[in-house]
Amino acid sequence: MTRVMPTKDNSVFALDIGTRTVIGVVALVESGILRVAAQHMLEHESRAMYDGQIHDIPKVAHTVLEVKRNLEKKIGFKLTGAAVAAAGRALVTIQSRAETEIENGAEIDMTMVNSLEIAGIKNAQKELEAGGDDKLERYYCVGYSVMKYYIDNYSVTNLLGHRGNLIRADILATFLPDSVINSLYAVLHRVDLVPLHLTLEPIAAIEAVIPENLRHLN
């Protein structure tokens, strides 16, 4: 069986900027399986990070650049974007609720569901920023989970296709301070990488290891 060669269009560059090391992986989906096409790991030359938080942006960017260049030599094309996961040591989790009235009992579609979930995230963010000790700190949502959906006060696992007058969602949203995200993005900017996807390290681990039907345990 001939292996598919990685290209800009069929591959993803995943970057783990850790406390001790930076790990880069270029992978692509082949026959329904994620295949690693190239990988490289490099230790920081000095302590530029503490507990997953970037403290010295130029030093971390230098290490990331070396990893990026090494991978580009292996795959034969320039990497322009990266999927990254942020450390969860400074995370804050908020539970919130959002509800929306449905006009004329219309059939619920994905747009309605997405709008409901976004409203729940916004409510959680408002609650977090209103109750925080530091009024100047802003927070960025790095992941969320829907605990329950409701339609006309009845619990359902999926709103799509139902009809009713009122839909509701209980949301569990996870946030990181903007300062954590900004330092991560600053490193990517210095090495000419665009952030294509951002998640939290524990969420990334759960998606890789835990079956989807068990994730509803929250």
mmCIF file of C-alpha atoms in Angstrom:
data_model
loop_
_atom_site.group_PDB
_atom_site.id
_atom_site.type_symbol
_atom_site.label_atom_id
_atom_site.label_comp_id
_atom_site.label_asym_id
_atom_site.label_seq_id
_atom_site.Cartn_x
_atom_site.Cartn_y
_atom_site.Cartn_z
ATOM 1 C CA MET A 1 0.000 0.000 0.000
ATOM 2 C CA THR A 2 1.380 3.364 -1.095
ATOM 3 C CA ARG A 3 1.574 5.930 1.662
ATOM 4 C CA VAL A 4 0.110 9.384 1.153
ATOM 5 C CA MET A 5 2.754 12.087 1.209
ATOM 6 C CA PRO A 6 2.111 15.009 3.574
ATOM 7 C CA THR A 7 1.256 18.329 1.922
ATOM 8 C CA LYS A 8 0.064 21.730 3.125
ATOM 9 C CA ASP A 9 -3.524 20.722 2.354
ATOM 10 C CA ASN A 10 -3.753 17.272 3.931
ATOM 11 C CA SER A 11 -1.617 17.616 7.071
ATOM 12 C CA VAL A 12 -1.721 19.392 10.413
ATOM 13 C CA PHE A 13 1.156 20.757 12.481
ATOM 14 C CA ALA A 14 0.611 20.137 16.195
ATOM 15 C CA LEU A 15 2.892 22.027 18.553
ATOM 16 C CA ASP A 16 3.383 21.259 22.251
ATOM 17 C CA ILE A 17 5.213 24.083 24.012
ATOM 18 C CA GLY A 18 6.056 22.482 27.327
ATOM 19 C CA THR A 19 7.903 23.530 30.440
ATOM 20 C CA ARG A 20 10.998 21.489 29.576
ATOM 21 C CA THR A 21 10.654 20.701 25.874
ATOM 22 C CA VAL A 22 9.015 21.776 22.638
ATOM 23 C CA ILE A 23 7.567 18.939 20.558
ATOM 24 C CA GLY A 24 6.372 19.348 16.979
ATOM 25 C CA VAL A 25 4.375 16.739 15.064
ATOM 26 C CA VAL A 26 3.207 16.811 11.451
ATOM 27 C CA ALA A 27 0.383 14.312 10.936
ATOM 28 C CA LEU A 28 -2.240 13.415 8.351
ATOM 29 C CA VAL A 29 -5.265 11.132 8.141
ATOM 30 C CA GLU A 30 -4.577 7.991 6.119
ATOM 31 C CA SER A 31 -7.282 5.323 5.660
ATOM 32 C CA GLY A 32 -9.154 6.733 8.628
ATOM 33 C CA ILE A 33 -6.088 6.607 10.893
ATOM 34 C CA LEU A 34 -3.972 9.539 12.040
ATOM 35 C CA ARG A 35 -0.411 8.927 10.848
ATOM 36 C CA VAL A 36 2.627 10.853 12.090
ATOM 37 C CA ALA A 37 4.653 11.975 9.072
ATOM 38 C CA ALA A 38 7.409 13.768 11.008
ATOM 39 C CA GLN A 39 8.242 14.740 14.564
ATOM 40 C CA HIS A 40 10.958 16.587 16.437
ATOM 41 C CA MET A 41 11.627 17.384 20.085
ATOM 42 C CA LEU A 42 14.008 19.966 21.501
ATOM 43 C CA GLU A 43 14.731 21.009 25.083
ATOM 44 C CA HIS A 44 14.752 24.662 26.103
ATOM 45 C CA GLU A 45 18.316 25.940 26.432
ATOM 46 C CA SER A 46 17.395 27.601 29.743
ATOM 47 C CA ARG A 47 14.388 27.993 32.004
ATOM 48 C CA ALA A 48 12.078 30.089 29.882
ATOM 49 C CA MET A 49 8.857 28.503 31.168
ATOM 50 C CA TYR A 50 7.501 27.674 34.611
ATOM 51 C CA ASP A 51 4.549 25.330 35.227
ATOM 52 C CA GLY A 52 3.491 25.501 31.607
ATOM 53 C CA GLN A 53 3.470 29.302 31.521
ATOM 54 C CA ILE A 54 5.721 31.207 29.102
ATOM 55 C CA HIS A 55 7.961 33.673 30.952
ATOM 56 C CA ASP A 56 10.605 34.481 28.327
ATOM 57 C CA ILE A 57 8.951 34.870 24.909
ATOM 58 C CA PRO A 58 12.169 35.352 22.824
ATOM 59 C CA LYS A 59 13.825 32.239 24.299
ATOM 60 C CA VAL A 60 10.746 30.075 23.798
ATOM 61 C CA ALA A 61 10.328 31.401 20.245
ATOM 62 C CA HIS A 62 13.944 30.461 19.466
ATOM 63 C CA THR A 63 13.313 26.841 20.496
ATOM 64 C CA VAL A 64 10.021 26.680 18.571
ATOM 65 C CA LEU A 65 11.755 28.055 15.478
ATOM 66 C CA GLU A 66 14.400 25.320 15.617
ATOM 67 C CA VAL A 67 11.695 22.649 15.866
ATOM 68 C CA LYS A 68 9.783 24.233 12.983
ATOM 69 C CA ARG A 69 12.865 24.401 10.731
ATOM 70 C CA ASN A 70 13.797 20.787 11.469
ATOM 71 C CA LEU A 71 10.315 19.583 10.527
ATOM 72 C CA GLU A 72 10.259 21.672 7.354
ATOM 73 C CA LYS A 73 13.462 19.946 6.214
ATOM 74 C CA LYS A 74 11.853 16.549 6.807
ATOM 75 C CA ILE A 75 8.553 17.223 5.015
ATOM 76 C CA GLY A 76 9.797 19.515 2.253
ATOM 77 C CA PHE A 77 7.388 22.431 2.625
ATOM 78 C CA LYS A 78 6.942 25.513 4.817
ATOM 79 C CA LEU A 79 4.757 25.310 7.917
ATOM 80 C CA THR A 80 2.464 28.308 8.245
ATOM 81 C CA GLY A 81 -0.052 27.342 10.930
ATOM 82 C CA ALA A 82 -0.101 25.289 14.111
ATOM 83 C CA ALA A 83 -2.584 23.611 16.421
ATOM 84 C CA VAL A 84 -1.622 24.251 20.040
ATOM 85 C CA ALA A 85 -2.788 23.245 23.507
ATOM 86 C CA ALA A 86 -2.424 25.488 26.537
ATOM 87 C CA ALA A 87 -1.490 24.218 29.991
ATOM 88 C CA GLY A 88 -4.379 24.058 32.436
ATOM 89 C CA ARG A 89 -2.766 25.187 35.674
ATOM 90 C CA ALA A 90 -4.394 28.632 35.593
ATOM 91 C CA LEU A 91 -7.781 27.505 34.287
ATOM 92 C CA VAL A 92 -11.112 28.548 35.753
ATOM 93 C CA THR A 93 -14.319 26.566 35.168
ATOM 94 C CA ILE A 94 -17.772 28.137 35.307
ATOM 95 C CA GLN A 95 -21.197 26.504 34.992
ATOM 96 C CA SER A 96 -23.859 28.576 33.269
ATOM 97 C CA ARG A 97 -27.236 28.325 31.561
ATOM 98 C CA ALA A 98 -28.740 29.826 28.418
ATOM 99 C CA GLU A 99 -32.217 29.621 26.949
ATOM 100 C CA THR A 100 -33.880 30.752 23.737
ATOM 101 C CA GLU A 101 -37.486 30.968 22.612
ATOM 102 C CA ILE A 102 -38.324 29.303 19.291
ATOM 103 C CA GLU A 103 -40.664 31.230 17.023
ATOM 104 C CA ASN A 104 -43.725 29.317 15.767
ATOM 105 C CA GLY A 105 -42.334 26.023 17.032
ATOM 106 C CA ALA A 106 -39.830 25.822 14.177
ATOM 107 C CA GLU A 107 -37.621 22.758 13.736
ATOM 108 C CA ILE A 108 -34.359 23.171 15.652
ATOM 109 C CA ASP A 109 -31.282 23.298 13.410
ATOM 110 C CA MET A 110 -27.536 23.516 14.027
ATOM 111 C CA THR A 111 -27.540 27.330 13.830
ATOM 112 C CA MET A 112 -30.003 27.509 16.735
ATOM 113 C CA VAL A 113 -27.976 25.023 18.779
ATOM 114 C CA ASN A 114 -24.707 26.894 18.132
ATOM 115 C CA SER A 115 -26.290 30.214 19.095
ATOM 116 C CA LEU A 116 -27.611 28.684 22.319
ATOM 117 C CA GLU A 117 -24.191 27.293 23.262
ATOM 118 C CA ILE A 118 -22.421 30.580 22.466
ATOM 119 C CA ALA A 119 -24.930 32.425 24.667
ATOM 120 C CA GLY A 120 -24.094 30.011 27.495
ATOM 121 C CA ILE A 121 -20.366 30.671 27.081
ATOM 122 C CA LYS A 122 -20.946 34.433 27.107
ATOM 123 C CA ASN A 123 -23.011 34.153 30.288
ATOM 124 C CA ALA A 124 -20.212 32.175 31.936
ATOM 125 C CA GLN A 125 -17.623 34.745 30.876
ATOM 126 C CA LYS A 126 -19.699 37.636 32.224
ATOM 127 C CA GLU A 127 -20.103 35.834 35.550
ATOM 128 C CA LEU A 128 -16.385 35.089 35.738
ATOM 129 C CA GLU A 129 -15.235 38.621 34.960
ATOM 130 C CA ALA A 130 -17.838 40.206 37.245
ATOM 131 C CA GLY A 131 -16.838 38.061 40.223
ATOM 132 C CA GLY A 132 -13.068 38.101 39.799
ATOM 133 C CA ASP A 133 -10.739 39.852 42.201
ATOM 134 C CA ASP A 134 -8.822 41.483 39.351
ATOM 135 C CA LYS A 135 -11.285 43.575 37.351
ATOM 136 C CA LEU A 136 -8.644 44.247 34.681
ATOM 137 C CA GLU A 137 -8.080 40.562 33.897
ATOM 138 C CA ARG A 138 -9.822 39.252 30.818
ATOM 139 C CA TYR A 139 -10.474 35.577 30.121
ATOM 140 C CA TYR A 140 -10.472 33.431 26.998
ATOM 141 C CA CYS A 141 -12.672 30.351 26.586
ATOM 142 C CA VAL A 142 -10.497 27.353 25.656
ATOM 143 C CA GLY A 143 -13.179 24.687 25.812
ATOM 144 C CA TYR A 144 -16.679 23.858 26.956
ATOM 145 C CA SER A 145 -18.991 20.921 27.462
ATOM 146 C CA VAL A 146 -22.792 20.789 27.284
ATOM 147 C CA MET A 147 -24.026 19.050 30.413
ATOM 148 C CA LYS A 148 -27.713 18.926 29.417
ATOM 149 C CA TYR A 149 -30.080 20.180 26.738
ATOM 150 C CA TYR A 150 -33.726 20.925 27.447
ATOM 151 C CA ILE A 151 -36.713 21.493 25.205
ATOM 152 C CA ASP A 152 -39.822 22.861 26.924
ATOM 153 C CA ASN A 153 -38.243 21.804 30.259
ATOM 154 C CA TYR A 154 -37.717 18.183 29.152
ATOM 155 C CA SER A 155 -34.136 16.881 29.083
ATOM 156 C CA VAL A 156 -32.838 15.579 25.728
ATOM 157 C CA THR A 157 -29.396 14.490 24.534
ATOM 158 C CA ASN A 158 -29.649 16.210 21.135
ATOM 159 C CA LEU A 159 -31.806 19.202 20.174
ATOM 160 C CA LEU A 160 -31.478 18.767 16.403
ATOM 161 C CA GLY A 161 -34.751 18.033 14.601
ATOM 162 C CA HIS A 162 -36.985 18.637 17.624
ATOM 163 C CA ARG A 163 -39.755 21.213 17.742
ATOM 164 C CA GLY A 164 -40.810 23.244 20.733
ATOM 165 C CA ASN A 165 -41.199 26.699 22.208
ATOM 166 C CA LEU A 166 -38.183 26.993 24.507
ATOM 167 C CA ILE A 167 -34.734 25.420 24.376
ATOM 168 C CA ARG A 168 -32.128 25.523 27.140
ATOM 169 C CA ALA A 169 -28.579 24.326 27.706
ATOM 170 C CA ASP A 170 -26.468 23.865 30.837
ATOM 171 C CA ILE A 171 -22.868 24.682 29.920
ATOM 172 C CA LEU A 172 -19.587 23.907 31.650
ATOM 173 C CA ALA A 173 -17.053 26.383 30.226
ATOM 174 C CA THR A 174 -13.312 26.522 30.867
ATOM 175 C CA PHE A 175 -11.319 29.769 30.691
ATOM 176 C CA LEU A 176 -7.715 30.885 30.828
ATOM 177 C CA PRO A 177 -6.474 34.424 31.535
ATOM 178 C CA ASP A 178 -5.792 36.430 28.389
ATOM 179 C CA SER A 179 -2.184 36.870 29.524
ATOM 180 C CA VAL A 180 -1.577 33.112 29.151
ATOM 181 C CA ILE A 181 -3.067 32.993 25.660
ATOM 182 C CA ASN A 182 -1.375 36.227 24.538
ATOM 183 C CA SER A 183 2.095 34.925 25.409
ATOM 184 C CA LEU A 184 1.419 31.716 23.493
ATOM 185 C CA TYR A 185 0.229 33.641 20.439
ATOM 186 C CA ALA A 186 3.219 36.005 20.709
ATOM 187 C CA VAL A 187 5.590 33.045 20.355
ATOM 188 C CA LEU A 188 3.733 31.784 17.286
ATOM 189 C CA HIS A 189 3.804 35.253 15.728
ATOM 190 C CA ARG A 190 7.596 35.503 16.162
ATOM 191 C CA VAL A 191 8.117 32.289 14.175
ATOM 192 C CA ASP A 192 5.582 33.157 11.432
ATOM 193 C CA LEU A 193 2.940 30.674 12.544
ATOM 194 C CA VAL A 194 -0.801 31.294 12.599
ATOM 195 C CA PRO A 195 -2.782 29.613 15.417
ATOM 196 C CA LEU A 196 -5.170 27.287 13.602
ATOM 197 C CA HIS A 197 -6.660 25.594 16.646
ATOM 198 C CA LEU A 198 -6.421 26.183 20.382
ATOM 199 C CA THR A 199 -7.491 23.785 23.104
ATOM 200 C CA LEU A 200 -6.543 22.869 26.640
ATOM 201 C CA GLU A 201 -4.048 20.078 27.322
ATOM 202 C CA PRO A 202 -6.468 18.041 29.507
ATOM 203 C CA ILE A 203 -9.191 18.401 26.846
ATOM 204 C CA ALA A 204 -6.802 17.237 24.125
ATOM 205 C CA ALA A 205 -5.874 14.211 26.237
ATOM 206 C CA ILE A 206 -9.514 13.351 26.912
ATOM 207 C CA GLU A 207 -10.425 13.538 23.213
ATOM 208 C CA ALA A 208 -7.546 11.220 22.358
ATOM 209 C CA VAL A 209 -8.138 8.626 25.090
ATOM 210 C CA ILE A 210 -11.730 8.740 26.398
ATOM 211 C CA PRO A 211 -14.547 7.401 24.137
ATOM 212 C CA GLU A 212 -17.102 10.054 23.227
ATOM 213 C CA ASN A 213 -19.980 8.237 24.982
ATOM 214 C CA LEU A 214 -18.126 8.548 28.307
ATOM 215 C CA ARG A 215 -17.348 12.260 28.045
ATOM 216 C CA HIS A 216 -20.875 13.178 29.157
ATOM 217 C CA LEU A 217 -19.747 12.386 32.710
ATOM 218 C CA ASN A 218 -18.043 15.835 32.806
#
